[in-house]
Short mmCIF file of C-alpha atoms and ligand atoms in Angstrom, two decimals:
data_model
loop_
_atom_site.label_atom_id
_atom_site.label_comp_id
_atom_site.label_asym_id
_atom_site.label_seq_id
_atom_site.Cartn_x
_atom_site.Cartn_y
_atom_site.Cartn_z
CA MET L 18 -4.98 -30.84 8.65
CA ALA L 19 -4.58 -31.41 4.82
CA ASN L 20 -6.60 -34.12 3.29
CA TYR L 21 -5.23 -36.31 0.45
CA PHE L 22 -7.10 -38.53 -2.05
CA GLN L 23 -4.09 -41.02 -2.25
CA ARG L 24 -1.74 -39.98 0.57
CA GLU L 25 0.74 -42.83 0.10
CA ILE L 26 1.25 -41.52 -3.42
CA GLU L 27 0.85 -37.81 -3.07
CA CYS L 28 3.18 -37.53 -0.03
CA ALA L 29 5.67 -40.31 -1.03
CA SER L 30 9.40 -39.39 -0.63
CA HIS L 31 11.29 -38.16 -3.70
CA GLU L 32 13.24 -41.37 -3.82
CA GLU L 33 10.10 -43.38 -3.71
CA ILE L 34 8.58 -41.28 -6.61
CA ARG L 35 11.78 -41.69 -8.72
CA ALA L 36 11.88 -45.45 -8.19
CA MET L 37 8.28 -45.48 -9.38
CA GLN L 38 9.10 -43.33 -12.33
CA ASP L 39 12.30 -45.37 -13.31
CA GLU L 40 10.27 -48.67 -13.37
CA LYS L 41 7.38 -47.21 -15.24
CA LEU L 42 9.53 -45.43 -17.82
CA VAL L 43 11.33 -48.69 -18.75
CA ARG L 44 8.15 -50.55 -19.17
CA GLN L 45 6.51 -47.66 -21.11
CA VAL L 46 9.39 -47.21 -23.69
CA ARG L 47 9.20 -51.00 -24.37
CA HIS L 48 5.38 -50.75 -24.77
CA VAL L 49 5.80 -47.73 -27.33
CA TRP L 50 8.72 -49.44 -29.23
CA ASP L 51 6.69 -52.68 -29.54
CA ASN L 52 3.40 -50.98 -30.57
CA VAL L 53 3.95 -47.53 -32.13
CA PRO L 54 5.95 -47.83 -35.48
CA TYR L 55 5.87 -44.20 -35.78
CA TYR L 56 7.68 -43.51 -32.56
CA ARG L 57 9.90 -46.54 -32.98
CA LYS L 58 11.19 -44.96 -36.26
CA LYS L 59 11.86 -41.77 -34.45
CA MET L 60 13.86 -43.72 -31.70
CA GLU L 61 15.81 -45.51 -34.64
CA GLU L 62 16.68 -42.24 -36.29
CA LYS L 63 18.00 -40.93 -32.89
CA ARG L 64 19.79 -44.23 -32.47
CA VAL L 65 18.20 -45.21 -29.15
CA ALA L 66 16.66 -48.30 -28.27
CA PRO L 67 14.61 -49.61 -25.26
CA ASP L 68 17.97 -51.12 -23.76
CA ASP L 69 19.31 -47.67 -23.49
CA ILE L 70 16.67 -46.61 -21.09
CA HIS L 71 17.17 -47.64 -17.61
CA GLY L 72 15.34 -44.99 -15.75
CA ILE L 73 14.15 -41.35 -15.56
CA ASP L 74 17.74 -40.18 -15.94
CA ASP L 75 17.81 -41.45 -19.35
CA LEU L 76 14.66 -39.72 -20.53
CA TYR L 77 16.71 -37.05 -22.40
CA LYS L 78 17.90 -39.74 -24.71
CA LEU L 79 14.40 -40.07 -26.21
CA PRO L 80 13.13 -38.09 -29.27
CA PHE L 81 10.48 -35.32 -28.65
CA LEU L 82 7.03 -35.53 -29.91
CA GLU L 83 5.14 -32.47 -31.14
CA LYS L 84 1.76 -31.56 -32.26
CA ALA L 85 2.96 -31.98 -35.82
CA ASP L 86 3.67 -35.51 -35.11
CA LEU L 87 0.30 -36.16 -33.83
CA LYS L 88 -1.22 -34.57 -36.95
CA ALA L 89 1.02 -36.71 -39.23
CA ALA L 90 -0.04 -39.95 -37.34
CA TYR L 91 -3.74 -38.95 -37.21
CA PRO L 92 -5.92 -40.85 -36.46
CA TYR L 93 -4.68 -44.06 -35.44
CA GLY L 94 -0.85 -43.86 -35.84
CA MET L 95 -0.11 -43.35 -32.11
CA LEU L 96 -2.41 -45.93 -30.77
CA ALA L 97 -0.49 -48.42 -28.88
CA VAL L 98 -3.22 -51.11 -27.95
CA PRO L 99 -5.83 -52.76 -30.12
CA LEU L 100 -8.78 -50.67 -30.93
CA ALA L 101 -10.94 -53.07 -29.01
CA GLU L 102 -9.34 -52.17 -25.79
CA CYS L 103 -10.22 -48.57 -26.16
CA VAL L 104 -13.28 -47.02 -24.58
CA ARG L 105 -13.15 -43.39 -25.37
CA ILE L 106 -11.67 -40.62 -27.29
CA HIS L 107 -11.31 -36.91 -26.72
CA SER L 108 -10.15 -34.33 -28.98
CA THR L 109 -8.38 -30.86 -28.89
CA SER L 110 -10.16 -27.60 -29.67
CA GLY L 111 -7.93 -26.85 -32.58
CA THR L 112 -9.38 -24.38 -35.05
CA THR L 113 -7.52 -25.36 -38.17
CA GLY L 114 -6.84 -28.54 -39.95
CA LYS L 115 -7.18 -31.98 -38.32
CA ARG L 116 -7.60 -32.06 -34.56
CA VAL L 117 -5.55 -34.34 -32.18
CA VAL L 118 -7.61 -37.36 -31.08
CA SER L 119 -6.54 -39.05 -27.86
CA PHE L 120 -7.51 -42.61 -26.98
CA TYR L 121 -8.23 -44.19 -23.64
CA THR L 122 -8.52 -47.64 -22.23
CA GLN L 123 -10.60 -48.10 -19.14
CA ALA L 124 -7.56 -48.09 -16.99
CA ASP L 125 -6.42 -44.73 -18.67
CA ILE L 126 -9.89 -43.40 -17.74
CA ASP L 127 -9.48 -44.63 -14.21
CA LEU L 128 -6.27 -43.18 -13.53
CA TRP L 129 -7.38 -39.78 -15.12
CA ASN L 130 -10.32 -39.84 -12.68
CA ASP L 131 -7.95 -40.51 -9.70
CA CYS L 132 -5.89 -37.37 -10.84
CA CYS L 133 -9.10 -35.28 -10.99
CA ALA L 134 -10.25 -36.61 -7.80
CA ARG L 135 -6.73 -35.53 -6.17
CA ALA L 136 -7.55 -32.05 -7.39
CA LEU L 137 -11.00 -31.88 -5.97
CA VAL L 138 -9.80 -33.10 -2.63
CA ALA L 139 -6.90 -30.64 -2.65
CA ALA L 140 -9.45 -27.83 -3.11
CA GLY L 141 -11.23 -29.20 0.08
CA GLY L 142 -13.69 -31.38 -1.71
CA SER L 143 -15.14 -34.61 -0.24
CA LYS L 144 -18.35 -36.75 -0.82
CA ASP L 145 -20.36 -34.34 1.04
CA ASP L 146 -19.83 -31.71 -1.70
CA VAL L 147 -22.21 -30.75 -4.56
CA CYS L 148 -19.89 -30.34 -7.52
CA HIS L 149 -21.22 -28.11 -10.31
CA ILE L 150 -19.37 -28.83 -13.66
CA ALA L 151 -19.78 -26.16 -16.23
CA TYR L 152 -16.81 -27.12 -18.37
CA GLY L 153 -18.12 -28.25 -21.79
CA TYR L 154 -18.95 -31.90 -22.07
CA GLY L 155 -18.11 -33.75 -25.30
CA LEU L 156 -14.95 -33.94 -27.14
CA PHE L 157 -13.43 -31.36 -24.78
CA THR L 158 -11.70 -33.06 -21.76
CA GLY L 159 -12.95 -30.43 -19.22
CA GLY L 160 -16.41 -31.81 -18.56
CA ALA L 161 -15.65 -35.52 -18.59
CA GLY L 162 -12.42 -35.09 -16.53
CA LEU L 163 -14.00 -33.36 -13.64
CA ASP L 164 -16.94 -35.32 -13.83
CA GLY L 165 -15.02 -38.53 -13.49
CA GLY L 166 -13.07 -37.03 -10.46
CA SER L 167 -16.21 -36.04 -8.74
CA HIS L 168 -17.68 -39.39 -9.17
CA ARG L 169 -14.66 -41.01 -7.84
CA LEU L 170 -14.96 -38.85 -4.81
CA GLY L 171 -18.60 -39.73 -4.43
CA ALA L 172 -19.66 -36.02 -4.35
CA LEU L 173 -23.13 -35.11 -5.90
CA THR L 174 -22.10 -34.29 -9.65
CA VAL L 175 -24.26 -31.71 -11.46
CA PRO L 176 -23.17 -32.18 -15.10
CA CYS L 177 -24.44 -28.70 -16.28
CA SER L 178 -21.87 -28.46 -19.28
CA SER L 179 -21.37 -24.87 -20.59
CA GLY L 180 -23.88 -22.34 -21.66
CA ASN L 181 -27.22 -21.05 -20.43
CA THR L 182 -25.99 -18.86 -17.69
CA GLU L 183 -29.53 -18.34 -16.02
CA ARG L 184 -29.82 -22.08 -15.75
CA GLN L 185 -26.37 -22.54 -14.26
CA ILE L 186 -27.04 -19.94 -11.67
CA MET L 187 -30.43 -21.51 -10.90
CA PHE L 188 -28.81 -24.86 -10.14
CA ILE L 189 -25.87 -23.28 -8.17
CA MET L 190 -28.44 -21.54 -5.86
CA ASP L 191 -31.16 -24.29 -5.61
CA LEU L 192 -28.95 -27.29 -5.37
CA LYS L 193 -26.51 -25.33 -3.10
CA ALA L 194 -23.56 -26.24 -5.07
CA THR L 195 -20.21 -26.02 -3.11
CA ILE L 196 -17.62 -26.52 -5.93
CA LEU L 197 -17.63 -24.86 -9.28
CA CYS L 198 -15.47 -26.25 -12.20
CA CYS L 199 -15.32 -24.12 -15.33
CA THR L 200 -12.87 -21.97 -17.27
CA PRO L 201 -11.66 -18.99 -15.26
CA SER L 202 -13.26 -16.58 -17.96
CA TYR L 203 -16.55 -18.25 -17.49
CA ALA L 204 -16.34 -18.07 -13.73
CA ALA L 205 -15.60 -14.36 -14.00
CA TYR L 206 -18.69 -14.03 -16.14
CA LEU L 207 -20.85 -16.12 -13.83
CA GLY L 208 -19.70 -13.76 -11.01
CA GLU L 209 -20.54 -10.84 -12.93
CA ALA L 210 -24.01 -12.08 -13.87
CA MET L 211 -24.74 -13.05 -10.10
CA LYS L 212 -23.62 -9.75 -8.95
CA GLU L 213 -26.08 -8.02 -11.33
CA MET L 214 -28.84 -10.25 -10.21
CA GLY L 215 -28.21 -8.85 -6.72
CA TYR L 216 -26.48 -11.78 -5.22
CA LYS L 217 -23.79 -10.94 -2.60
CA PRO L 218 -20.88 -13.30 -2.11
CA ASP L 219 -22.44 -14.40 1.36
CA ASP L 220 -25.58 -15.43 -0.50
CA ILE L 221 -23.68 -17.80 -3.00
CA PRO L 222 -23.32 -21.40 -1.39
CA LEU L 223 -20.01 -22.09 -3.41
CA LYS L 224 -16.89 -22.50 -1.19
CA ALA L 225 -14.36 -23.37 -3.99
CA GLY L 226 -13.73 -23.22 -7.75
CA ILE L 227 -11.37 -25.36 -9.97
CA PHE L 228 -10.60 -23.33 -12.94
CA GLY L 229 -8.29 -24.12 -15.79
CA ALA L 230 -7.95 -24.81 -19.57
CA GLU L 231 -6.56 -21.20 -20.19
CA ALA L 232 -4.10 -18.77 -18.75
CA TRP L 233 -5.34 -16.57 -15.87
CA SER L 234 -3.62 -14.17 -13.64
CA GLU L 235 -3.36 -13.78 -9.91
CA GLU L 236 -5.34 -10.56 -10.27
CA MET L 237 -8.10 -12.42 -12.05
CA ARG L 238 -8.06 -14.96 -9.21
CA ARG L 239 -8.55 -12.31 -6.66
CA ASP L 240 -11.49 -10.82 -8.60
CA ILE L 241 -13.27 -14.23 -8.93
CA GLU L 242 -12.65 -15.14 -5.24
CA LYS L 243 -14.20 -11.85 -4.18
CA THR L 244 -17.22 -11.82 -6.36
CA LEU L 245 -18.22 -15.46 -5.72
CA GLY L 246 -16.90 -15.57 -2.10
CA ILE L 247 -14.77 -18.67 -2.78
CA LYS L 248 -11.15 -19.91 -2.90
CA ALA L 249 -10.19 -20.34 -6.52
CA TYR L 250 -7.89 -23.10 -7.34
CA ASP L 251 -5.89 -23.52 -10.64
CA ILE L 252 -5.99 -26.91 -12.55
CA TYR L 253 -3.88 -27.74 -15.53
CA GLY L 254 -3.83 -30.42 -18.30
CA LEU L 255 -3.96 -31.11 -21.92
CA THR L 256 -5.85 -33.58 -24.16
CA GLU L 257 -2.74 -35.21 -25.35
CA ILE L 258 -1.66 -36.34 -21.90
CA SER L 259 -5.19 -37.18 -20.72
CA GLY L 260 -6.94 -33.91 -19.78
CA PRO L 261 -7.45 -31.80 -16.74
CA GLY L 262 -5.64 -33.02 -13.47
CA VAL L 263 -2.08 -33.43 -14.87
CA ALA L 264 -1.39 -30.86 -12.28
CA PHE L 265 -3.50 -29.11 -9.61
CA GLU L 266 -3.23 -26.37 -6.89
CA CYS L 267 -3.46 -27.30 -3.23
CA SER L 268 -4.50 -25.16 -0.26
CA GLU L 269 -1.25 -23.12 -0.56
CA GLN L 270 -2.31 -21.81 -4.04
CA HIS L 271 1.39 -21.63 -4.97
CA GLY L 272 2.06 -23.65 -7.98
CA MET L 273 0.44 -26.79 -9.25
CA HIS L 274 1.52 -30.22 -8.05
CA ILE L 275 2.17 -32.60 -11.13
CA ASN L 276 0.86 -36.04 -10.65
CA GLU L 277 4.36 -37.32 -10.97
CA ASP L 278 3.47 -40.98 -10.47
CA HIS L 279 1.79 -40.80 -13.89
CA PHE L 280 3.49 -38.05 -15.73
CA ALA L 281 7.27 -37.11 -15.78
CA ALA L 282 7.95 -33.30 -16.42
CA GLU L 283 10.88 -31.61 -17.85
CA ILE L 284 11.60 -27.90 -18.82
CA ILE L 285 13.50 -27.44 -22.03
CA ASP L 286 14.92 -24.45 -23.98
CA PRO L 287 12.14 -24.25 -26.68
CA ASP L 288 14.86 -23.25 -29.23
CA THR L 289 17.51 -25.94 -28.68
CA GLY L 290 15.62 -28.68 -27.03
CA GLU L 291 18.24 -28.75 -24.16
CA VAL L 292 16.94 -29.85 -20.79
CA LEU L 293 17.15 -26.84 -18.23
CA PRO L 294 17.72 -27.13 -14.51
CA GLU L 295 15.02 -26.97 -11.99
CA GLY L 296 13.74 -23.38 -11.53
CA ALA L 297 14.70 -22.23 -15.07
CA GLU L 298 11.95 -20.92 -17.37
CA GLY L 299 11.25 -22.90 -20.43
CA GLU L 300 8.80 -25.24 -22.25
CA LEU L 301 7.07 -27.90 -20.39
CA VAL L 302 7.53 -31.39 -21.79
CA PHE L 303 5.54 -34.43 -20.42
CA THR L 304 6.09 -38.21 -20.64
CA SER L 305 2.99 -40.36 -20.02
CA LEU L 306 4.14 -43.15 -17.68
CA ASP L 307 1.08 -45.21 -17.37
CA LYS L 308 -1.23 -44.52 -20.18
CA ARG L 309 -1.63 -47.57 -22.32
CA ALA L 310 -3.76 -46.42 -25.33
CA PHE L 311 -2.15 -43.02 -26.14
CA PRO L 312 1.34 -43.17 -24.42
CA LEU L 313 3.29 -40.00 -25.39
CA LEU L 314 6.85 -39.90 -24.68
CA ARG L 315 8.41 -36.29 -24.33
CA TYR L 316 5.44 -34.47 -25.56
CA ARG L 317 6.25 -30.75 -26.09
CA THR L 318 3.31 -28.77 -24.64
CA ARG L 319 4.45 -25.27 -25.93
CA ASP L 320 3.44 -24.09 -22.41
CA ILE L 321 6.08 -21.69 -20.90
CA CYS L 322 6.69 -22.01 -17.16
CA ARG L 323 8.98 -23.05 -14.31
CA LEU L 324 9.12 -26.20 -12.03
CA THR L 325 10.05 -26.30 -8.25
CA ARG L 326 10.70 -29.06 -5.80
CA GLU L 327 10.62 -26.68 -2.90
CA LYS L 328 8.89 -28.14 -0.01
CA CYS L 329 5.06 -27.44 0.09
CA SER L 330 3.51 -26.94 3.35
CA CYS L 331 0.31 -28.94 2.32
CA GLY L 332 2.47 -32.14 2.75
CA ARG L 333 2.43 -33.10 -0.89
CA THR L 334 5.83 -33.99 -2.36
CA HIS L 335 4.92 -33.98 -6.13
CA ILE L 336 6.97 -31.31 -8.02
CA ARG L 337 5.04 -27.98 -8.66
CA MET L 338 4.71 -26.13 -11.93
CA GLU L 339 4.01 -22.43 -11.77
CA LYS L 340 1.10 -20.94 -13.64
CA PRO L 341 1.94 -21.16 -17.29
CA LYS L 342 2.72 -17.59 -18.44
CA GLY L 343 1.46 -18.36 -21.95
CA ARG L 344 2.24 -20.79 -24.65
CA SER L 345 5.18 -20.22 -26.76
CA ASP L 346 2.83 -20.46 -29.84
CA ASP L 347 0.44 -17.95 -28.13
CA MET L 348 3.25 -15.67 -27.65
CA LEU L 349 2.56 -12.58 -29.96
CA ILE L 350 5.56 -10.83 -31.49
CA ILE L 351 4.55 -7.33 -31.95
CA ARG L 352 7.06 -4.88 -33.50
CA GLY L 353 9.70 -7.48 -32.50
CA VAL L 354 8.73 -7.67 -28.84
CA ASN L 355 7.53 -10.81 -27.27
CA VAL L 356 4.16 -10.22 -25.70
CA PHE L 357 2.05 -12.61 -23.63
CA PRO L 358 -1.64 -11.80 -23.29
CA SER L 359 -1.41 -12.64 -19.60
CA GLN L 360 1.01 -9.56 -19.03
CA ILE L 361 -1.76 -7.42 -20.51
CA GLU L 362 -4.29 -8.92 -18.34
CA THR L 363 -2.16 -8.10 -15.27
CA VAL L 364 -2.04 -4.46 -16.17
CA LEU L 365 -5.77 -4.25 -16.67
CA LEU L 366 -6.73 -5.91 -13.46
CA ASN L 367 -4.23 -3.99 -11.59
CA ASN L 368 -6.08 -0.94 -12.85
CA GLY L 369 -9.55 -1.99 -11.66
CA TYR L 370 -10.83 -3.50 -14.98
CA ALA L 371 -12.29 -6.90 -15.31
CA ALA L 372 -10.74 -9.43 -17.70
CA ASN L 373 -13.00 -8.41 -20.63
CA TYR L 374 -10.63 -7.43 -23.27
CA GLN L 375 -9.32 -8.08 -26.81
CA ILE L 376 -5.95 -7.63 -28.28
CA ILE L 377 -6.20 -6.60 -31.95
CA ILE L 378 -3.07 -6.73 -34.02
CA GLY L 379 -2.66 -5.38 -37.73
CA ARG L 380 -0.11 -4.30 -40.02
CA VAL L 381 0.02 -0.95 -41.85
CA ASN L 382 2.99 0.10 -44.06
CA ASN L 383 4.99 -2.91 -42.73
CA THR L 384 4.53 -1.77 -39.06
CA ASP L 385 2.40 -3.76 -36.54
CA THR L 386 -0.53 -1.87 -35.17
CA PHE L 387 -1.47 -2.98 -31.59
CA GLU L 388 -4.75 -2.09 -29.95
CA VAL L 389 -5.98 -3.06 -26.55
CA LYS L 390 -9.79 -2.88 -26.37
CA VAL L 391 -10.97 -2.85 -22.89
CA GLU L 392 -14.37 -2.76 -21.27
CA MET L 393 -14.98 -0.11 -18.61
CA THR L 394 -16.71 -1.65 -15.57
CA PRO L 395 -20.21 -0.31 -14.80
CA ASP L 396 -18.70 1.71 -11.86
CA MET L 397 -16.20 3.56 -14.13
CA PHE L 398 -18.55 3.99 -17.11
CA THR L 399 -18.95 7.66 -17.98
CA ASP L 400 -19.33 9.79 -21.14
CA ASN L 401 -17.02 12.50 -19.78
CA VAL L 402 -14.44 12.62 -22.41
CA GLY L 403 -11.70 14.23 -20.11
CA GLU L 404 -12.16 11.32 -17.64
CA ILE L 405 -12.06 8.71 -20.31
CA ASP L 406 -8.91 10.28 -21.87
CA GLU L 407 -7.35 10.16 -18.43
CA ARG L 408 -8.15 6.61 -17.99
CA ARG L 409 -6.77 5.71 -21.33
CA LYS L 410 -3.39 7.40 -20.75
CA VAL L 411 -3.02 5.66 -17.31
CA LEU L 412 -3.59 2.24 -19.03
CA SER L 413 -1.41 2.99 -21.86
CA ASP L 414 1.44 3.95 -19.60
CA GLY L 415 0.88 0.87 -17.57
CA LEU L 416 1.05 -1.33 -20.80
CA LYS L 417 4.38 0.49 -22.00
CA ASN L 418 5.92 -0.09 -18.61
CA MET L 419 5.01 -3.81 -18.58
CA LEU L 420 5.71 -4.59 -22.35
CA GLY L 421 8.20 -1.96 -23.45
CA ILE L 422 5.96 -0.96 -26.54
CA LYS L 423 3.19 1.41 -26.93
CA ALA L 424 -0.43 0.19 -27.44
CA LYS L 425 -3.55 2.17 -28.66
CA VAL L 426 -6.03 1.68 -25.89
CA THR L 427 -9.71 1.79 -26.64
CA LEU L 428 -12.18 1.97 -23.78
CA VAL L 429 -15.68 0.56 -24.55
CA ALA L 430 -19.06 0.37 -22.70
CA PRO L 431 -19.48 -2.59 -20.26
CA LYS L 432 -20.72 -5.75 -21.92
CA THR L 433 -19.77 -4.84 -25.47
CA ILE L 434 -17.08 -7.55 -25.88
CA ALA L 435 -18.41 -10.94 -26.67
CA ARG L 436 -18.33 -13.35 -23.76
CA SER L 437 -17.24 -17.07 -24.15
CA GLU L 438 -18.58 -19.99 -22.38
CA GLY L 439 -15.41 -21.92 -22.72
CA LYS L 440 -11.91 -20.69 -23.44
CA ALA L 441 -11.80 -16.97 -24.02
CA VAL L 442 -10.84 -15.59 -27.43
CA ARG L 443 -8.54 -12.76 -26.59
CA VAL L 444 -6.54 -12.23 -29.56
CA VAL L 445 -7.50 -11.00 -33.05
CA ASP L 446 -4.52 -11.00 -35.43
CA ASN L 447 -5.22 -9.52 -38.66
CA ARG L 448 -1.72 -9.47 -39.89
CA LYS L 449 -1.23 -11.46 -43.16
CA ILE L 450 2.15 -12.68 -42.87
O1 DLL Q 510 -7.69 -27.39 -21.66
C1 DLL Q 510 -7.62 -29.48 -20.41
C2 DLL Q 510 -8.34 -28.87 -19.29
C3 DLL Q 510 -9.54 -28.97 -19.07
C4 DLL Q 510 -7.38 -28.30 -18.33
C5 DLL Q 510 -10.10 -28.11 -18.05
C6 DLL Q 510 -7.93 -27.77 -17.17
C7 DLL Q 510 -9.27 -27.68 -17.05
P1 DLL Q 510 -6.71 -28.72 -24.14
O2 DLL Q 510 -7.93 -28.18 -24.66
O3 DLL Q 510 -6.03 -29.80 -24.98
O4 DLL Q 510 -6.97 -29.40 -22.77
O5 DLL Q 510 -5.68 -27.52 -23.94
C8 DLL Q 510 -4.42 -27.67 -23.26
O6 DLL Q 510 -4.64 -25.40 -22.44
O7 DLL Q 510 -1.43 -26.83 -23.23
C9 DLL Q 510 -2.36 -24.95 -21.99
O8 DLL Q 510 -1.84 -24.23 -23.11
C10 DLL Q 510 -3.88 -24.56 -21.67
N1 DLL Q 510 -4.19 -24.67 -20.28
C11 DLL Q 510 -4.70 -25.85 -19.66
N2 DLL Q 510 -4.85 -25.58 -18.36
C12 DLL Q 510 -4.33 -24.36 -18.15
C13 DLL Q 510 -4.14 -23.69 -16.87
C14 DLL Q 510 -7.34 -28.65 -21.70
N3 DLL Q 510 -4.41 -24.02 -15.68
C15 DLL Q 510 -3.81 -26.40 -23.34
N4 DLL Q 510 -3.38 -22.40 -16.99
C16 DLL Q 510 -2.48 -26.38 -22.47
C17 DLL Q 510 -2.96 -21.96 -18.20
C18 DLL Q 510 -3.74 -23.86 -19.28
N5 DLL Q 510 -3.16 -22.63 -19.38
#
């Protein structure tokens, strides 16, 4: 029997959800028009006014927002309420230029906490759990988001934040943590460290993990589930739209339910902006229906995925998004071929490697060089050159089959590629174009 945090909303009929979205969108467009001159100007340029928006079917009439808009409006240009009503900011982990700053009223925080509580309940969580949070706390939304959800549930929250792996493991074991929240790459690293310390999956008290903030493959899920002895659930979100909990996986582990009462989702063709039908692959676009301080309409996420309304046996009716297969702006173009890091990861994990790898791209004589550097696992580590050559060939063939282009495969000793406590750094692009 499935548990829900807010059954009346999570299991509402499609008609009920639409009616909710219709009403909220009309209100939200008016709120933005009245309070955000930057977006009002964009609407005027597109010759659309609040009176043209009667419900969710009119969403396509509204202009898109992109990261460039948020940078242009930095820091206060997208704020839709007086500063005195805001109680918090968070910020994205951008590495260049100004970061995006997102604002929250207390009501915005409350609805975000509800979304994260829904995710925890969908992963089997309740007030009886000990929820160990190893997402970073601070400007990043991971720590604060799951922390809020765990409090909302009444679980015992362990706000460990990221870093200090030994201390993390000590608290997980001593406090008998049952739910682990962190990035999938850090979960894999924790699993590896615990295995080395001699812990077997049965010794580890964890039963579930809520992992997101970066793309991860099904193979990586299976690996983490095996080493930690847990069920691993995906969670998705972005700072601009609130943070983690925009969508989350249920017991079916087959796509993430989008919290449709708060966020309307569309899939568009990233080149033309045209809205694509359900089931088509394209760029995910979100409209925030309830947020008051930072209410983004038609925000282009750059994440590439599909949506489905197929019935889910967990009983939730909210539309599901598949695992994003990458970002359109993370997509690498190598010798003219589109390559997503997740495709490379699938080949590695299918061949028995862990997800410890780096993709190194360069350019020599106007031709791209493409190297995949992979750690051997301790079991496969050897100095027998023939054996290493054979392994390299198998991987190289697998990558060629998956991507259609040839990569130079370099096998390195276990633990020689730097680990990350937050989002993993997988790509080193040395091309100066
Ligand atoms: O990563 C929020 C978050 C924290 C989500 C903790 C889940 C757990 P940002 O730093 O703004 O926010 O990065 C957002 O990360 O557009 C995706 O490209 C990527 N991303 C987030 N979750 C997933 C996921 C947080 N489950 C960007 N799978 C998004 C794949 C993800 N990519």
